[in-house]
Short mmCIF file of C-alpha atoms in Angstrom, two decimals:
data_model
loop_
_atom_site.label_atom_id
_atom_site.label_comp_id
_atom_site.label_asym_id
_atom_site.label_seq_id
_atom_site.Cartn_x
_atom_site.Cartn_y
_atom_site.Cartn_z
CA MET A 1 31.30 -27.19 -2.86
CA ASN A 2 27.79 -27.27 -4.37
CA LYS A 3 26.13 -23.86 -4.60
CA ASN A 4 23.14 -25.23 -2.62
CA ASP A 5 25.22 -26.34 0.37
CA ASP A 6 24.38 -23.26 2.42
CA ILE A 7 20.70 -22.99 1.46
CA LYS A 8 18.51 -24.02 4.38
CA VAL A 9 15.04 -25.35 3.56
CA LEU A 10 12.40 -25.97 6.22
CA ILE A 11 9.38 -28.12 5.29
CA VAL A 12 6.28 -27.79 7.49
CA ASP A 13 3.45 -30.30 7.03
CA ASP A 14 1.38 -32.28 9.53
CA ASP A 15 1.18 -35.25 7.14
CA LEU A 16 4.24 -37.40 7.86
CA PHE A 17 4.19 -39.12 4.45
CA SER A 18 4.01 -35.80 2.58
CA LEU A 19 6.74 -34.41 4.81
CA LYS A 20 9.17 -37.24 4.06
CA LEU A 21 8.31 -37.24 0.36
CA MET A 22 8.90 -33.49 0.03
CA ALA A 23 12.20 -33.73 1.90
CA HIS A 24 13.33 -36.51 -0.44
CA MET A 25 12.32 -34.53 -3.53
CA VAL A 26 14.12 -31.38 -2.36
CA ARG A 27 17.31 -33.33 -1.65
CA GLN A 28 17.13 -34.80 -5.15
CA GLN A 29 17.27 -31.26 -6.56
CA GLY A 30 20.67 -30.59 -4.97
CA ASP A 31 22.59 -30.56 -1.72
CA TYR A 32 20.12 -28.40 0.17
CA ARG A 33 20.21 -28.43 3.97
CA VAL A 34 16.72 -29.78 4.60
CA ASP A 35 14.88 -29.83 7.92
CA THR A 36 11.30 -30.89 8.60
CA CYS A 37 8.63 -30.19 11.18
CA GLU A 38 5.16 -31.70 11.63
CA SER A 39 3.80 -28.71 13.58
CA ALA A 40 3.45 -25.09 12.49
CA ARG A 41 3.63 -23.99 16.12
CA ARG A 42 6.87 -25.87 16.80
CA SER A 43 8.42 -24.57 13.59
CA LEU A 44 7.52 -21.03 14.62
CA GLU A 45 9.03 -21.54 18.08
CA ARG A 46 12.29 -22.71 16.49
CA ILE A 47 12.42 -19.68 14.22
CA LEU A 48 11.56 -17.20 16.99
CA SER A 49 14.23 -18.71 19.23
CA ARG A 50 16.75 -18.49 16.35
CA GLU A 51 17.19 -22.27 16.63
CA GLN A 52 16.36 -22.32 12.93
CA ASN A 53 16.92 -19.62 10.34
CA PRO A 54 15.64 -21.06 7.05
CA ASP A 55 16.22 -19.43 3.69
CA LEU A 56 13.04 -21.06 2.38
CA ILE A 57 9.96 -22.45 4.09
CA LEU A 58 7.81 -24.95 2.18
CA MET A 59 4.56 -25.13 4.10
CA ASP A 60 1.13 -26.69 4.00
CA LEU A 61 -1.90 -24.52 4.73
CA ASN A 62 -4.43 -26.83 6.34
CA MET A 63 -2.78 -27.96 9.58
CA PRO A 64 -4.24 -28.57 13.06
CA GLU A 65 -3.62 -26.35 16.10
CA MET A 66 -1.95 -23.59 14.07
CA ASP A 67 -2.77 -23.45 10.38
CA GLY A 68 -0.62 -22.02 7.63
CA LEU A 69 -2.41 -18.67 7.60
CA GLU A 70 -1.62 -18.04 11.26
CA LEU A 71 1.97 -19.11 10.65
CA ILE A 72 2.20 -16.57 7.81
CA ARG A 73 0.89 -13.82 10.09
CA ARG A 74 3.26 -14.72 12.90
CA LEU A 75 6.22 -14.88 10.52
CA GLY A 76 5.27 -11.48 9.15
CA ASP A 77 5.00 -9.95 12.62
CA PHE A 78 8.40 -11.43 13.48
CA GLY A 79 9.97 -9.96 10.35
CA TYR A 80 10.92 -13.24 8.68
CA GLY A 81 13.41 -12.38 5.95
CA GLY A 82 13.54 -15.63 3.98
CA ALA A 83 11.38 -16.92 1.16
CA LEU A 84 8.12 -18.86 1.36
CA ALA A 85 6.36 -21.36 -0.89
CA LEU A 86 2.94 -22.87 -0.27
CA VAL A 87 2.39 -26.60 -0.77
CA SER A 88 -1.28 -27.55 -0.57
CA GLY A 89 -4.20 -29.36 -2.09
CA GLN A 90 -6.48 -26.36 -1.58
CA SER A 91 -8.15 -24.49 -4.45
CA LYS A 92 -6.21 -22.03 -6.59
CA ARG A 93 -8.28 -19.19 -5.19
CA ILE A 94 -7.29 -20.04 -1.61
CA LEU A 95 -3.66 -20.42 -2.64
CA ARG A 96 -3.64 -17.04 -4.42
CA ALA A 97 -5.29 -15.37 -1.43
CA SER A 98 -2.70 -16.93 0.86
CA GLU A 99 0.08 -15.63 -1.37
CA GLU A 100 -1.39 -12.13 -1.22
CA LEU A 101 -1.59 -12.39 2.57
CA SER A 102 2.10 -13.29 2.66
CA ARG A 103 3.02 -10.36 0.42
CA SER A 104 1.05 -8.01 2.66
CA TYR A 105 3.56 -8.92 5.39
CA ASP A 106 6.46 -8.24 2.98
CA ILE A 107 7.35 -11.93 2.80
CA ASN A 108 9.08 -13.06 -0.40
CA VAL A 109 6.59 -15.55 -1.86
CA LEU A 110 7.98 -17.82 -4.56
CA GLY A 111 4.52 -19.18 -5.41
CA HIS A 112 2.62 -22.37 -4.68
CA LEU A 113 2.84 -26.07 -5.45
CA GLU A 114 -0.28 -28.16 -5.75
CA LYS A 115 -0.34 -31.60 -4.18
CA PRO A 116 0.71 -34.12 -5.36
CA VAL A 117 3.90 -32.18 -6.05
CA CYS A 118 5.62 -32.68 -9.40
CA SER A 119 9.44 -32.72 -9.36
CA THR A 120 9.55 -30.39 -12.38
CA GLN A 121 7.39 -27.81 -10.59
CA LEU A 122 9.56 -28.12 -7.51
CA SER A 123 12.72 -27.61 -9.56
CA LEU A 124 11.30 -24.45 -11.12
CA MET A 125 10.26 -23.19 -7.69
CA LEU A 126 13.71 -23.75 -6.20
CA GLY A 127 15.22 -22.04 -9.22
CA ARG A 128 13.48 -18.80 -8.24
CA LEU A 129 15.22 -18.76 -4.89
CA GLU A 130 17.93 -16.15 -4.61
CA ILE A 131 19.86 -15.87 -1.38
CA ASN A 132 20.87 -12.34 -0.51
CA GLU A 133 22.28 -10.76 2.58
CA PRO A 134 19.41 -10.33 5.03
CA LYS A 135 18.09 -6.79 5.14
CA PRO A 136 17.76 -5.26 8.58
CA PRO A 137 14.20 -4.18 9.39
CA PRO A 138 13.59 -0.42 9.10
CA LYS A 139 14.49 1.28 12.33
CA LYS A 140 11.47 2.53 14.20
CA HIS A 141 12.11 5.35 16.60
CA PRO A 142 10.14 5.63 19.86
CA PHE A 143 9.01 9.22 19.37
CA THR A 144 7.50 11.01 22.36
CA MET A 145 4.76 13.61 22.56
CA GLU A 146 7.48 16.24 23.03
CA ASP A 147 9.17 15.07 19.80
CA ILE A 148 5.92 15.45 17.86
CA LEU A 149 5.13 18.87 19.34
CA SER A 150 8.65 20.10 18.61
CA ALA A 151 8.39 18.86 15.01
CA VAL A 152 5.13 20.76 14.52
CA GLU A 153 6.44 23.96 16.08
CA ASN A 154 9.70 23.81 14.09
CA ARG A 155 7.87 22.94 10.85
CA GLU A 156 9.87 19.76 10.39
CA PHE A 157 6.94 18.14 8.58
CA ILE A 158 7.26 18.76 4.85
CA ASN A 159 5.28 17.85 1.75
CA TYR A 160 6.34 15.53 -1.02
CA TYR A 161 4.09 15.34 -4.07
CA GLN A 162 3.09 12.52 -6.40
CA PRO A 163 1.57 13.53 -9.75
CA LYS A 164 -1.81 12.30 -11.04
CA VAL A 165 -2.13 12.27 -14.83
CA SER A 166 -4.88 11.71 -17.36
CA LEU A 167 -4.66 8.35 -19.08
CA SER A 168 -6.30 9.63 -22.24
CA ASP A 169 -3.81 12.38 -23.09
CA GLY A 170 -1.14 12.44 -20.37
CA GLU A 171 -2.23 15.82 -19.02
CA VAL A 172 -1.26 16.43 -15.39
CA LYS A 173 -4.52 16.68 -13.45
CA GLY A 174 -3.10 17.24 -9.99
CA VAL A 175 -0.70 16.10 -7.30
CA GLU A 176 -1.18 14.33 -3.99
CA ALA A 177 0.55 15.85 -0.97
CA LEU A 178 2.33 13.17 1.06
CA VAL A 179 3.76 14.29 4.38
CA ARG A 180 7.30 13.46 5.45
CA TRP A 181 9.17 14.25 8.66
CA ARG A 182 12.53 15.89 8.01
CA HIS A 183 14.04 14.90 11.33
CA PRO A 184 17.24 16.73 12.37
CA GLU A 185 18.93 13.46 13.45
CA HIS A 186 17.19 10.62 11.58
CA GLY A 187 16.65 12.26 8.19
CA ILE A 188 13.46 11.72 6.18
CA ILE A 189 10.92 9.64 8.10
CA PHE A 190 7.86 8.14 6.41
CA PRO A 191 4.34 8.62 7.81
CA ASP A 192 3.84 4.99 8.85
CA GLN A 193 6.26 5.72 11.69
CA PHE A 194 4.58 8.84 13.05
CA ILE A 195 0.99 9.45 11.86
CA HIS A 196 -0.52 7.14 14.48
CA LEU A 197 1.50 8.95 17.15
CA VAL A 198 0.37 12.36 15.90
CA GLU A 199 -3.24 11.20 16.19
CA HIS A 200 -2.63 9.55 19.56
CA TYR A 201 -1.02 12.65 21.07
CA GLY A 202 -3.74 14.92 19.70
CA TYR A 203 -1.73 16.95 17.18
CA ILE A 204 -3.39 15.79 13.97
CA ASN A 205 -5.15 19.13 13.42
CA GLU A 206 -1.84 20.97 13.72
CA LEU A 207 -0.21 18.59 11.26
CA THR A 208 -3.12 18.87 8.80
CA ARG A 209 -2.95 22.66 8.92
CA LEU A 210 0.81 22.56 8.33
CA VAL A 211 0.40 20.26 5.32
CA LEU A 212 -2.28 22.58 3.91
CA GLU A 213 -0.13 25.68 4.49
CA ASN A 214 2.78 24.02 2.66
CA ALA A 215 0.45 22.97 -0.17
CA LEU A 216 -0.97 26.49 -0.49
CA ASP A 217 2.48 28.03 -0.83
CA ASP A 218 3.58 25.42 -3.36
CA ALA A 219 0.35 25.58 -5.38
CA ARG A 220 0.60 29.37 -5.70
CA LEU A 221 4.06 29.03 -7.22
CA TRP A 222 2.89 26.37 -9.66
CA ARG A 223 -0.08 28.47 -10.71
CA GLY A 224 2.19 31.44 -11.24
CA ALA A 225 4.21 29.27 -13.61
CA GLY A 226 1.06 28.33 -15.54
CA ASP A 227 0.30 24.96 -13.96
CA PRO A 228 -3.05 25.32 -12.15
CA PHE A 229 -3.58 21.72 -11.08
CA THR A 230 -5.37 20.57 -7.94
CA VAL A 231 -3.68 19.37 -4.77
CA ALA A 232 -5.01 16.31 -2.95
CA ILE A 233 -4.57 16.14 0.82
CA ASN A 234 -5.21 13.18 3.09
CA ILE A 235 -7.56 14.20 5.88
CA SER A 236 -7.99 12.29 9.13
CA MET A 237 -11.53 11.66 10.32
CA LEU A 238 -10.37 13.15 13.63
CA SER A 239 -9.80 16.46 11.85
CA LEU A 240 -13.04 16.24 9.90
CA ALA A 241 -14.95 15.70 13.14
CA SER A 242 -13.69 19.05 14.47
CA LEU A 243 -16.08 21.58 12.94
CA GLY A 244 -14.15 24.50 14.42
CA PHE A 245 -10.93 23.27 12.89
CA MET A 246 -12.46 22.73 9.47
CA ASP A 247 -14.06 26.19 9.55
CA SER A 248 -10.64 27.70 10.29
CA LEU A 249 -9.28 26.38 6.99
CA TYR A 250 -11.53 28.49 4.75
CA PRO A 251 -10.02 31.92 5.61
CA LEU A 252 -6.54 30.39 5.33
CA ILE A 253 -7.26 29.16 1.82
CA TYR A 254 -8.86 32.41 0.66
CA SER A 255 -6.03 34.49 2.18
CA LYS A 256 -3.62 32.79 -0.22
CA GLY A 257 -5.75 33.59 -3.25
CA MET A 258 -6.97 30.01 -3.58
CA SER A 259 -10.41 28.43 -3.27
CA PRO A 260 -11.74 25.13 -1.86
CA GLY A 261 -12.19 23.84 -5.41
CA ASP A 262 -8.43 23.84 -5.83
CA PHE A 263 -8.15 21.00 -3.31
CA VAL A 264 -9.22 17.40 -3.08
CA PHE A 265 -9.68 15.95 0.38
CA GLU A 266 -8.91 12.22 0.40
CA ILE A 267 -10.55 10.10 3.08
CA THR A 268 -9.70 6.43 3.57
CA GLU A 269 -12.60 4.08 2.83
CA SER A 270 -12.49 2.16 6.11
CA ARG A 271 -12.60 5.34 8.21
CA VAL A 272 -15.62 6.67 6.31
CA LEU A 273 -17.89 3.67 6.06
CA ASP A 274 -17.49 2.46 9.65
CA ASP A 275 -20.12 4.91 10.87
CA ARG A 276 -22.67 6.65 8.69
CA ARG A 277 -24.14 9.70 10.40
CA GLN A 278 -21.09 11.77 11.28
CA PRO A 279 -19.23 11.25 7.99
CA LEU A 280 -22.38 12.00 5.99
CA GLU A 281 -22.82 15.38 7.69
CA ILE A 282 -19.14 16.31 7.54
CA LEU A 283 -18.56 15.29 3.94
CA THR A 284 -21.77 16.87 2.68
CA ARG A 285 -20.81 20.17 4.35
CA LEU A 286 -17.37 20.06 2.72
CA LYS A 287 -18.98 19.50 -0.66
CA LEU A 288 -21.30 22.45 -0.03
CA LYS A 289 -18.26 24.61 0.70
CA GLY A 290 -16.74 23.66 -2.65
CA PHE A 291 -14.10 21.06 -1.78
CA GLU A 292 -13.64 18.06 -4.03
CA LEU A 293 -13.79 14.74 -2.18
CA ALA A 294 -12.12 11.42 -2.91
CA ILE A 295 -12.53 8.03 -1.29
CA ASP A 296 -9.02 6.64 -0.88
CA ASP A 297 -7.64 3.07 -0.83
CA PHE A 298 -10.93 1.79 -2.22
CA GLY A 299 -11.30 -1.97 -1.98
CA THR A 300 -9.26 -2.49 1.18
CA ALA A 301 -12.17 -2.35 3.63
CA TYR A 302 -14.44 -4.87 1.87
CA SER A 303 -17.40 -2.54 2.28
CA ASN A 304 -20.74 -2.83 0.57
CA LEU A 305 -20.17 -1.06 -2.74
CA SER A 306 -23.75 0.22 -2.80
CA LYS A 307 -23.00 2.44 0.22
CA LEU A 308 -20.84 4.58 -2.02
CA SER A 309 -23.87 6.25 -3.58
CA ASP A 310 -24.84 7.77 -0.21
CA TYR A 311 -21.70 9.92 0.00
CA PRO A 312 -20.83 13.02 -2.06
CA PHE A 313 -17.53 11.72 -3.41
CA GLY A 314 -16.44 12.90 -6.83
CA GLU A 315 -13.39 10.68 -7.10
CA LEU A 316 -12.77 6.99 -6.45
CA LYS A 317 -9.16 5.92 -5.90
CA ILE A 318 -8.67 2.19 -6.40
CA ASP A 319 -6.06 0.84 -4.02
CA ARG A 320 -2.66 -0.08 -5.48
CA SER A 321 -3.04 -3.72 -4.40
CA PHE A 322 -5.70 -4.14 -7.11
CA ILE A 323 -3.77 -2.30 -9.84
CA HIS A 324 -0.13 -3.33 -10.03
CA GLY A 325 0.13 -6.57 -11.99
CA ILE A 326 -3.50 -6.37 -13.07
CA THR A 327 -2.75 -7.92 -16.46
CA ASP A 328 -1.67 -11.13 -14.73
CA SER A 329 -4.58 -11.43 -12.30
CA ARG A 330 -8.13 -12.19 -13.34
CA SER A 331 -9.43 -11.43 -9.83
CA LYS A 332 -7.79 -7.98 -9.84
CA ALA A 333 -9.20 -7.24 -13.28
CA THR A 334 -12.67 -8.36 -12.20
CA PHE A 335 -12.62 -6.08 -9.17
CA TYR A 336 -11.27 -3.18 -11.23
CA HIS A 337 -14.03 -3.48 -13.85
CA ALA A 338 -16.66 -3.57 -11.08
CA CYS A 339 -15.21 -0.36 -9.60
CA LEU A 340 -15.11 1.28 -13.02
CA ALA A 341 -18.76 0.43 -13.70
CA LEU A 342 -19.81 1.62 -10.25
CA ALA A 343 -17.97 4.92 -10.63
CA ARG A 344 -19.54 5.51 -14.05
CA GLU A 345 -22.98 4.91 -12.58
CA TYR A 346 -22.35 7.51 -9.86
CA GLY A 347 -20.58 10.02 -12.12
CA MET A 348 -17.22 9.69 -10.36
CA THR A 349 -13.69 10.07 -11.68
CA VAL A 350 -11.60 6.91 -11.29
CA VAL A 351 -7.98 7.19 -10.15
CA ALA A 352 -5.83 4.06 -10.26
CA GLU A 353 -3.06 4.02 -7.65
CA GLY A 354 0.05 1.85 -7.87
CA VAL A 355 0.63 2.15 -11.63
CA GLU A 356 4.20 0.85 -11.80
CA THR A 357 4.69 -0.61 -15.28
CA ARG A 358 3.91 0.18 -18.90
CA GLU A 359 1.64 -2.88 -18.89
CA ASP A 360 -0.39 -1.43 -16.00
CA TRP A 361 -0.68 1.88 -17.84
CA ALA A 362 -1.69 0.31 -21.17
CA PHE A 363 -4.38 -1.85 -19.56
CA LEU A 364 -5.91 1.07 -17.68
CA LYS A 365 -5.86 3.32 -20.73
CA SER A 366 -7.46 0.68 -22.95
CA THR A 367 -10.28 0.07 -20.47
CA GLY A 368 -11.22 3.73 -19.98
CA CYS A 369 -9.78 4.57 -16.58
CA ASP A 370 -9.53 8.33 -16.05
CA VAL A 371 -6.40 9.08 -14.02
CA ALA A 372 -3.24 7.18 -13.07
CA GLN A 373 -0.86 7.61 -10.15
CA GLY A 374 2.23 5.58 -9.36
CA TYR A 375 5.94 5.01 -9.85
CA PHE A 376 5.56 4.54 -13.63
CA ILE A 377 4.70 8.24 -13.72
CA SER A 378 6.73 9.51 -10.78
CA ARG A 379 7.76 8.71 -7.25
CA PRO A 380 6.74 11.23 -4.59
CA ILE A 381 9.14 14.17 -5.01
CA PRO A 382 9.85 17.44 -3.18
CA ALA A 383 8.00 20.56 -4.30
CA ASP A 384 11.20 22.03 -5.76
CA ASP A 385 11.48 19.09 -8.17
CA ILE A 386 7.97 19.39 -9.62
CA ALA A 387 8.91 21.94 -12.30
CA ALA A 388 11.73 19.77 -13.68
CA TRP A 389 9.51 16.68 -13.60
CA LEU A 390 6.73 18.56 -15.43
CA SER A 391 9.12 19.64 -18.15
CA GLY A 392 10.32 16.09 -18.69
CA TRP A 393 6.81 14.61 -18.59
CA LYS A 394 5.39 17.10 -21.09
CA ALA A 395 8.24 16.33 -23.45
CA SER A 396 7.50 12.59 -23.27
CA VAL A 397 3.75 12.66 -24.00
#
């Protein structure tokens, strides 16, 4: 039996001639099980109803009623586990943006084919297709308000830490505290499954205080061992808006022998720049008190870059989506250089998130970026593992 016998390919294109031509070309590449559909909406209905379960979808972008972009979104929401390839006569910029949209939904994108499709390009595209056992979607637990309250009271929320290092000499500049839920039944749970619930149920201040308390205890131990680096903590705008809550943090910090300058508060760009007056007052007060401030996930909110000068941030963290693979993307490199120039103008430190390869690291170092953070350096690790990681890192630089 041919190895392609069980590979199901669905071609979606409103142009009947293109549809038939593509189907013919795919069949010429091997004994693929090819199906076609002239409507994105009908193809989606078939997939949602499990009538079709393609391993690969070859799809046009510019279609009536439901275009390819909406189909990508709907497939992502559904949790489509197969591969996707775009077939279109649109510009390369639109095709690249569409690929990035697909990846944002965790869809395996093989790339794009420009019309008219060349058989050699199609062959190379099909050669990238690897059929694996479908992965079940991560289980999401319907946590209640009582679950969240119990977790806070029992201190089930713990800190993991991801190091931030200087690109110029490899010196460890700090760590970012990343909260995890050590659930007694479900194990370690990541924040995307509970942070929105913590905010919704009104326990974000309690969680923030717990994260800070954990960070204070861990930072004291590291300082005692001769590693006085800063700790970055993600702060919700809901917590920042509570002046009483923020004021309660100062005596807690000083009681542990630490100072506000030992901490960096990271605030997500979109939450800051949505409204000017309240964030300006809150962030300026924090700066007056001595906290360092960072704008996190920069680039994801498509804000006016000039607004950045109005806020007292000392650190700009470029989102990982603009960093990983930067050597292969002119648009990523262009955005990165604009951020770098902007930060230099405002006297800010630049932190690149999502540094995952030696190529990422080398590019950032050669272009003068200040600090790197990402899997190339270290995954987020428990506090107890920091000392061993530090020893290994210092030996390697």
